mmCIF file of C-alpha atoms in Angstrom:
data_model
loop_
_atom_site.group_PDB
_atom_site.id
_atom_site.type_symbol
_atom_site.label_atom_id
_atom_site.label_comp_id
_atom_site.label_asym_id
_atom_site.label_seq_id
_atom_site.Cartn_x
_atom_site.Cartn_y
_atom_site.Cartn_z
ATOM 1 C CA MET A 1 -62.897 -19.505 10.184
ATOM 2 C CA GLY A 2 -64.788 -21.690 12.634
ATOM 3 C CA ARG A 3 -62.273 -24.500 12.537
ATOM 4 C CA SER A 4 -59.379 -22.063 12.753
ATOM 5 C CA SER A 5 -60.740 -20.403 15.898
ATOM 6 C CA THR A 6 -61.477 -23.809 17.428
ATOM 7 C CA ALA A 7 -57.912 -24.901 16.685
ATOM 8 C CA GLU A 8 -56.634 -21.797 18.467
ATOM 9 C CA ARG A 9 -58.753 -22.639 21.525
ATOM 10 C CA VAL A 10 -57.445 -26.219 21.477
ATOM 11 C CA ALA A 11 -53.879 -24.891 21.214
ATOM 12 C CA ASP A 12 -54.585 -22.670 24.243
ATOM 13 C CA ILE A 13 -55.755 -25.702 26.239
ATOM 14 C CA LEU A 14 -52.726 -27.797 25.296
ATOM 15 C CA ARG A 15 -50.362 -24.894 25.998
ATOM 16 C CA ASP A 16 -51.898 -24.514 29.447
ATOM 17 C CA ARG A 17 -51.370 -28.239 30.070
ATOM 18 C CA ILE A 18 -47.710 -27.829 29.137
ATOM 19 C CA ILE A 19 -47.390 -24.848 31.503
ATOM 20 C CA GLU A 20 -48.958 -26.918 34.297
ATOM 21 C CA GLY A 21 -46.438 -29.705 33.727
ATOM 22 C CA TYR A 22 -48.844 -32.377 32.472
ATOM 23 C CA PHE A 23 -46.825 -33.119 29.327
ATOM 24 C CA SER A 24 -43.139 -34.054 29.388
ATOM 25 C CA PRO A 25 -40.497 -33.567 26.678
ATOM 26 C CA GLY A 26 -40.363 -36.574 24.378
ATOM 27 C CA GLN A 27 -43.929 -37.600 25.171
ATOM 28 C CA ARG A 28 -45.959 -38.654 22.127
ATOM 29 C CA LEU A 29 -49.351 -36.971 21.879
ATOM 30 C CA SER A 30 -52.156 -39.298 20.792
ATOM 31 C CA GLU A 31 -54.468 -37.724 18.221
ATOM 32 C CA GLU A 32 -57.200 -40.202 19.074
ATOM 33 C CA SER A 33 -57.246 -39.690 22.838
ATOM 34 C CA ILE A 34 -56.859 -35.898 22.726
ATOM 35 C CA SER A 35 -59.469 -35.376 19.985
ATOM 36 C CA ASP A 36 -61.905 -37.578 21.917
ATOM 37 C CA ALA A 37 -61.196 -35.833 25.221
ATOM 38 C CA LEU A 38 -61.684 -32.350 23.744
ATOM 39 C CA GLY A 39 -64.515 -33.289 21.391
ATOM 40 C CA VAL A 40 -62.824 -31.954 18.260
ATOM 41 C CA SER A 41 -62.014 -33.436 14.886
ATOM 42 C CA ARG A 42 -58.610 -34.833 13.976
ATOM 43 C CA ASN A 43 -58.176 -32.057 11.404
ATOM 44 C CA THR A 44 -58.828 -29.373 14.016
ATOM 45 C CA LEU A 45 -56.399 -31.042 16.415
ATOM 46 C CA ARG A 46 -53.723 -31.273 13.715
ATOM 47 C CA GLU A 47 -54.127 -27.561 13.084
ATOM 48 C CA ALA A 48 -53.662 -26.917 16.815
ATOM 49 C CA PHE A 49 -50.559 -29.118 16.759
ATOM 50 C CA ARG A 50 -49.180 -27.038 13.878
ATOM 51 C CA LEU A 51 -49.743 -23.831 15.844
ATOM 52 C CA LEU A 52 -47.850 -25.237 18.830
ATOM 53 C CA GLY A 53 -45.122 -26.482 16.514
ATOM 54 C CA HIS A 54 -44.592 -22.891 15.350
ATOM 55 C CA GLU A 55 -44.222 -21.953 19.028
ATOM 56 C CA ARG A 56 -41.455 -24.573 19.379
ATOM 57 C CA LEU A 57 -43.504 -26.615 21.853
ATOM 58 C CA LEU A 58 -44.125 -29.678 19.665
ATOM 59 C CA ASP A 59 -42.100 -31.662 17.120
ATOM 60 C CA HIS A 60 -43.718 -33.369 14.113
ATOM 61 C CA GLN A 61 -41.756 -36.526 13.267
ATOM 62 C CA LEU A 62 -42.444 -38.149 9.905
ATOM 63 C CA ASN A 63 -44.307 -41.459 10.201
ATOM 64 C CA ARG A 64 -44.017 -41.332 13.996
ATOM 65 C CA GLY A 65 -46.410 -38.623 15.131
ATOM 66 C CA VAL A 66 -46.308 -35.507 17.275
ATOM 67 C CA PHE A 67 -44.029 -35.256 20.295
ATOM 68 C CA VAL A 68 -43.511 -32.693 23.032
ATOM 69 C CA ARG A 69 -40.275 -30.872 22.287
ATOM 70 C CA LEU A 70 -37.218 -30.672 24.548
ATOM 71 C CA PRO A 71 -35.683 -27.197 24.209
ATOM 72 C CA SER A 72 -31.910 -27.017 23.808
ATOM 73 C CA GLY A 73 -29.360 -25.240 25.968
ATOM 74 C CA GLU A 74 -29.237 -22.531 23.294
ATOM 75 C CA ASP A 75 -32.995 -22.150 23.628
ATOM 76 C CA VAL A 76 -32.577 -21.640 27.378
ATOM 77 C CA ALA A 77 -30.095 -18.809 26.847
ATOM 78 C CA ASP A 78 -32.407 -17.109 24.368
ATOM 79 C CA LEU A 79 -35.473 -17.533 26.605
ATOM 80 C CA TYR A 80 -33.624 -15.738 29.383
ATOM 81 C CA ARG A 81 -32.576 -12.925 27.039
ATOM 82 C CA VAL A 82 -36.253 -12.301 26.307
ATOM 83 C CA ARG A 83 -37.236 -12.627 29.968
ATOM 84 C CA ARG A 84 -34.761 -9.939 30.987
ATOM 85 C CA VAL A 85 -36.370 -7.516 28.536
ATOM 86 C CA LEU A 86 -40.026 -8.281 29.345
ATOM 87 C CA GLU A 87 -39.719 -8.672 33.111
ATOM 88 C CA GLY A 88 -37.190 -5.894 33.510
ATOM 89 C CA ALA A 89 -39.619 -3.473 31.869
ATOM 90 C CA ALA A 90 -42.468 -4.773 34.052
ATOM 91 C CA VAL A 91 -40.825 -4.216 37.436
ATOM 92 C CA ARG A 92 -40.076 -0.598 36.525
ATOM 93 C CA ARG A 93 -43.800 0.157 36.332
ATOM 94 C CA SER A 94 -46.066 1.225 39.190
ATOM 95 C CA PRO A 95 -48.335 -1.738 39.971
ATOM 96 C CA SER A 96 -52.032 -1.537 40.736
ATOM 97 C CA GLU A 97 -53.442 -3.113 43.884
ATOM 98 C CA GLU A 98 -55.181 -5.725 41.727
ATOM 99 C CA ALA A 99 -51.926 -6.686 40.018
ATOM 100 C CA LEU A 100 -50.115 -6.945 43.348
ATOM 101 C CA ALA A 101 -52.862 -9.227 44.649
ATOM 102 C CA VAL A 102 -52.416 -11.619 41.707
ATOM 103 C CA ILE A 103 -48.634 -11.649 42.124
ATOM 104 C CA GLY A 104 -48.980 -12.118 45.870
ATOM 105 C CA GLN A 105 -51.370 -15.048 45.399
ATOM 106 C CA ALA A 106 -48.823 -16.793 43.178
ATOM 107 C CA VAL A 107 -46.212 -16.337 45.927
ATOM 108 C CA LEU A 108 -48.577 -17.815 48.509
ATOM 109 C CA ASP A 109 -49.440 -20.747 46.243
ATOM 110 C CA ALA A 110 -45.754 -21.562 45.822
ATOM 111 C CA GLU A 111 -45.113 -21.342 49.567
ATOM 112 C CA ARG A 112 -48.024 -23.676 50.323
ATOM 113 C CA ALA A 113 -46.956 -26.170 47.665
ATOM 114 C CA ALA A 114 -43.379 -26.122 48.971
ATOM 115 C CA ALA A 115 -44.645 -26.827 52.498
ATOM 116 C CA GLU A 116 -46.466 -29.856 51.054
ATOM 117 C CA ASP A 117 -43.347 -30.991 49.151
ATOM 118 C CA ASP A 118 -45.259 -30.630 45.862
ATOM 119 C CA TRP A 119 -42.543 -29.269 43.598
ATOM 120 C CA GLN A 120 -44.483 -29.589 40.356
ATOM 121 C CA SER A 121 -47.084 -27.239 41.818
ATOM 122 C CA VAL A 122 -44.298 -24.930 43.006
ATOM 123 C CA GLY A 123 -43.087 -24.773 39.402
ATOM 124 C CA THR A 124 -46.596 -23.963 38.187
ATOM 125 C CA ALA A 125 -47.014 -21.225 40.809
ATOM 126 C CA ASN A 126 -43.628 -19.796 39.853
ATOM 127 C CA ILE A 127 -44.699 -19.589 36.226
ATOM 128 C CA ARG A 128 -47.906 -17.824 37.246
ATOM 129 C CA PHE A 129 -45.831 -15.408 39.323
ATOM 130 C CA HIS A 130 -43.782 -14.403 36.302
ATOM 131 C CA GLN A 131 -46.831 -14.213 34.035
ATOM 132 C CA ALA A 132 -48.461 -11.877 36.559
ATOM 133 C CA LEU A 133 -45.246 -9.878 36.799
ATOM 134 C CA VAL A 134 -45.155 -9.308 33.044
ATOM 135 C CA SER A 135 -48.819 -8.253 33.096
ATOM 136 C CA LEU A 136 -47.600 -5.049 34.794
ATOM 137 C CA ASN A 137 -46.628 -3.946 31.267
ATOM 138 C CA GLU A 138 -50.375 -3.735 30.535
ATOM 139 C CA SER A 139 -49.945 -5.136 27.030
ATOM 140 C CA PRO A 140 -52.050 -8.056 25.746
ATOM 141 C CA ARG A 141 -49.415 -8.737 23.077
ATOM 142 C CA ILE A 142 -46.655 -8.998 25.677
ATOM 143 C CA ASP A 143 -48.884 -11.215 27.836
ATOM 144 C CA GLU A 144 -49.410 -13.569 24.886
ATOM 145 C CA ALA A 145 -45.691 -13.668 24.099
ATOM 146 C CA MET A 146 -44.936 -14.423 27.750
ATOM 147 C CA ARG A 147 -47.436 -17.301 27.838
ATOM 148 C CA GLN A 148 -45.694 -18.920 24.898
ATOM 149 C CA LEU A 149 -42.275 -18.316 26.424
ATOM 150 C CA LEU A 150 -43.296 -19.756 29.792
ATOM 151 C CA ALA A 151 -44.750 -22.875 28.171
ATOM 152 C CA GLU A 152 -41.382 -23.470 26.511
ATOM 153 C CA LEU A 153 -39.636 -22.759 29.800
ATOM 154 C CA ARG A 154 -41.792 -25.341 31.593
ATOM 155 C CA LEU A 155 -40.424 -27.963 29.211
ATOM 156 C CA VAL A 156 -36.931 -26.853 30.216
ATOM 157 C CA PHE A 157 -37.768 -27.465 33.891
ATOM 158 C CA HIS A 158 -38.097 -31.196 33.141
ATOM 159 C CA VAL A 159 -34.323 -31.337 32.617
ATOM 160 C CA MET A 160 -33.790 -30.845 36.353
ATOM 161 C CA LYS A 161 -33.310 -34.262 37.954
ATOM 162 C CA ASN A 162 -34.326 -32.884 41.353
ATOM 163 C CA PRO A 163 -37.082 -30.250 40.944
ATOM 164 C CA ARG A 164 -36.768 -29.213 44.596
ATOM 165 C CA ASP A 165 -33.121 -28.220 44.143
ATOM 166 C CA PHE A 166 -34.131 -25.908 41.336
ATOM 167 C CA HIS A 167 -37.411 -24.436 42.587
ATOM 168 C CA GLU A 168 -36.764 -24.105 46.330
ATOM 169 C CA PRO A 169 -34.468 -21.030 46.265
ATOM 170 C CA PHE A 170 -36.946 -19.097 44.151
ATOM 171 C CA VAL A 171 -39.831 -19.494 46.583
ATOM 172 C CA ASP A 172 -38.073 -17.042 48.919
ATOM 173 C CA ARG A 173 -36.685 -14.994 46.044
ATOM 174 C CA ASN A 174 -40.183 -14.398 44.690
ATOM 175 C CA ARG A 175 -41.271 -13.134 48.115
ATOM 176 C CA THR A 176 -38.273 -10.761 48.227
ATOM 177 C CA LEU A 177 -38.908 -9.466 44.704
ATOM 178 C CA LEU A 178 -42.565 -8.864 45.525
ATOM 179 C CA GLY A 179 -41.514 -6.888 48.614
ATOM 180 C CA LEU A 180 -39.295 -4.596 46.538
ATOM 181 C CA ILE A 181 -42.101 -3.975 44.057
ATOM 182 C CA GLU A 182 -44.626 -3.283 46.829
ATOM 183 C CA SER A 183 -42.192 -0.816 48.404
ATOM 184 C CA GLY A 184 -41.831 1.117 45.149
ATOM 185 C CA LYS A 185 -38.097 0.322 44.934
ATOM 186 C CA ALA A 186 -38.100 -0.105 41.169
ATOM 187 C CA GLU A 187 -34.360 0.134 40.534
ATOM 188 C CA GLU A 188 -33.575 -2.271 43.377
ATOM 189 C CA ALA A 189 -36.187 -4.632 41.947
ATOM 190 C CA VAL A 190 -34.537 -4.468 38.512
ATOM 191 C CA THR A 191 -31.103 -5.230 39.970
ATOM 192 C CA TYR A 192 -32.507 -8.062 42.063
ATOM 193 C CA LEU A 193 -34.382 -9.485 39.078
ATOM 194 C CA ASP A 194 -31.210 -9.475 36.955
ATOM 195 C CA ASP A 195 -29.382 -11.506 39.598
ATOM 196 C CA TYR A 196 -32.433 -13.759 40.029
ATOM 197 C CA LEU A 197 -32.598 -14.572 36.306
ATOM 198 C CA ASP A 198 -28.811 -15.071 36.105
ATOM 199 C CA HIS A 199 -29.096 -17.574 38.973
ATOM 200 C CA ALA A 200 -31.928 -19.522 37.313
ATOM 201 C CA GLU A 201 -30.219 -19.566 33.922
ATOM 202 C CA ARG A 202 -26.965 -20.886 35.399
ATOM 203 C CA LEU A 203 -28.794 -23.743 37.133
ATOM 204 C CA LEU A 204 -30.603 -24.766 33.965
ATOM 205 C CA ILE A 205 -27.582 -24.503 31.667
ATOM 206 C CA HIS A 206 -25.612 -26.612 34.143
ATOM 207 C CA ALA A 207 -28.339 -29.255 34.013
ATOM 208 C CA TYR A 208 -27.975 -29.397 30.220
ATOM 209 C CA GLU A 209 -24.203 -29.913 30.261
ATOM 210 C CA PRO A 210 -24.242 -33.723 30.666
ATOM 211 C CA ASN A 211 -26.678 -33.874 27.731
ATOM 212 C CA ARG A 212 -24.482 -31.924 25.293
#
């Protein structure tokens, strides 16, 4: 039980690193360096790797090791199907002041990072924006599912050759979506979110086309 719970905590740390953009698709993960850095045994780390493999974040390659996975174009389409359900339900709910503050902070973080031309940080802030948005559902299970989904989505972002081209339009779009939610315009927010997600999905699928 102890090792299992430790492996889950290690998986949480590695998932967060993926969300923050520290690991790239195709990157080999060193058991030695990660186990030393986190102060855990190789067996515990391997268990964490297996957990993340089940979440489609890592690939185990025989006699080669563990690699960060690159999602496919089909994965992108399915990720956006799930996002439409989870986020669409969220924006229909009445938000608390605390929830709005968290969402608003993510918008501010993205705007500041964009002003500094730090597009990796813009991507991280955007992910936090959508995680906070889904938290409006007030469901720990949905929050957990969204964390896993967003980690996979962060790996998709690496396909974009120019991160600014992808992230820049959504800095303003996040501000607009937040305004609709703050104004209590739930149905307008849903319609806007649908168009928003269609826009993002098209950009990502287009980026995959040369790789098909």
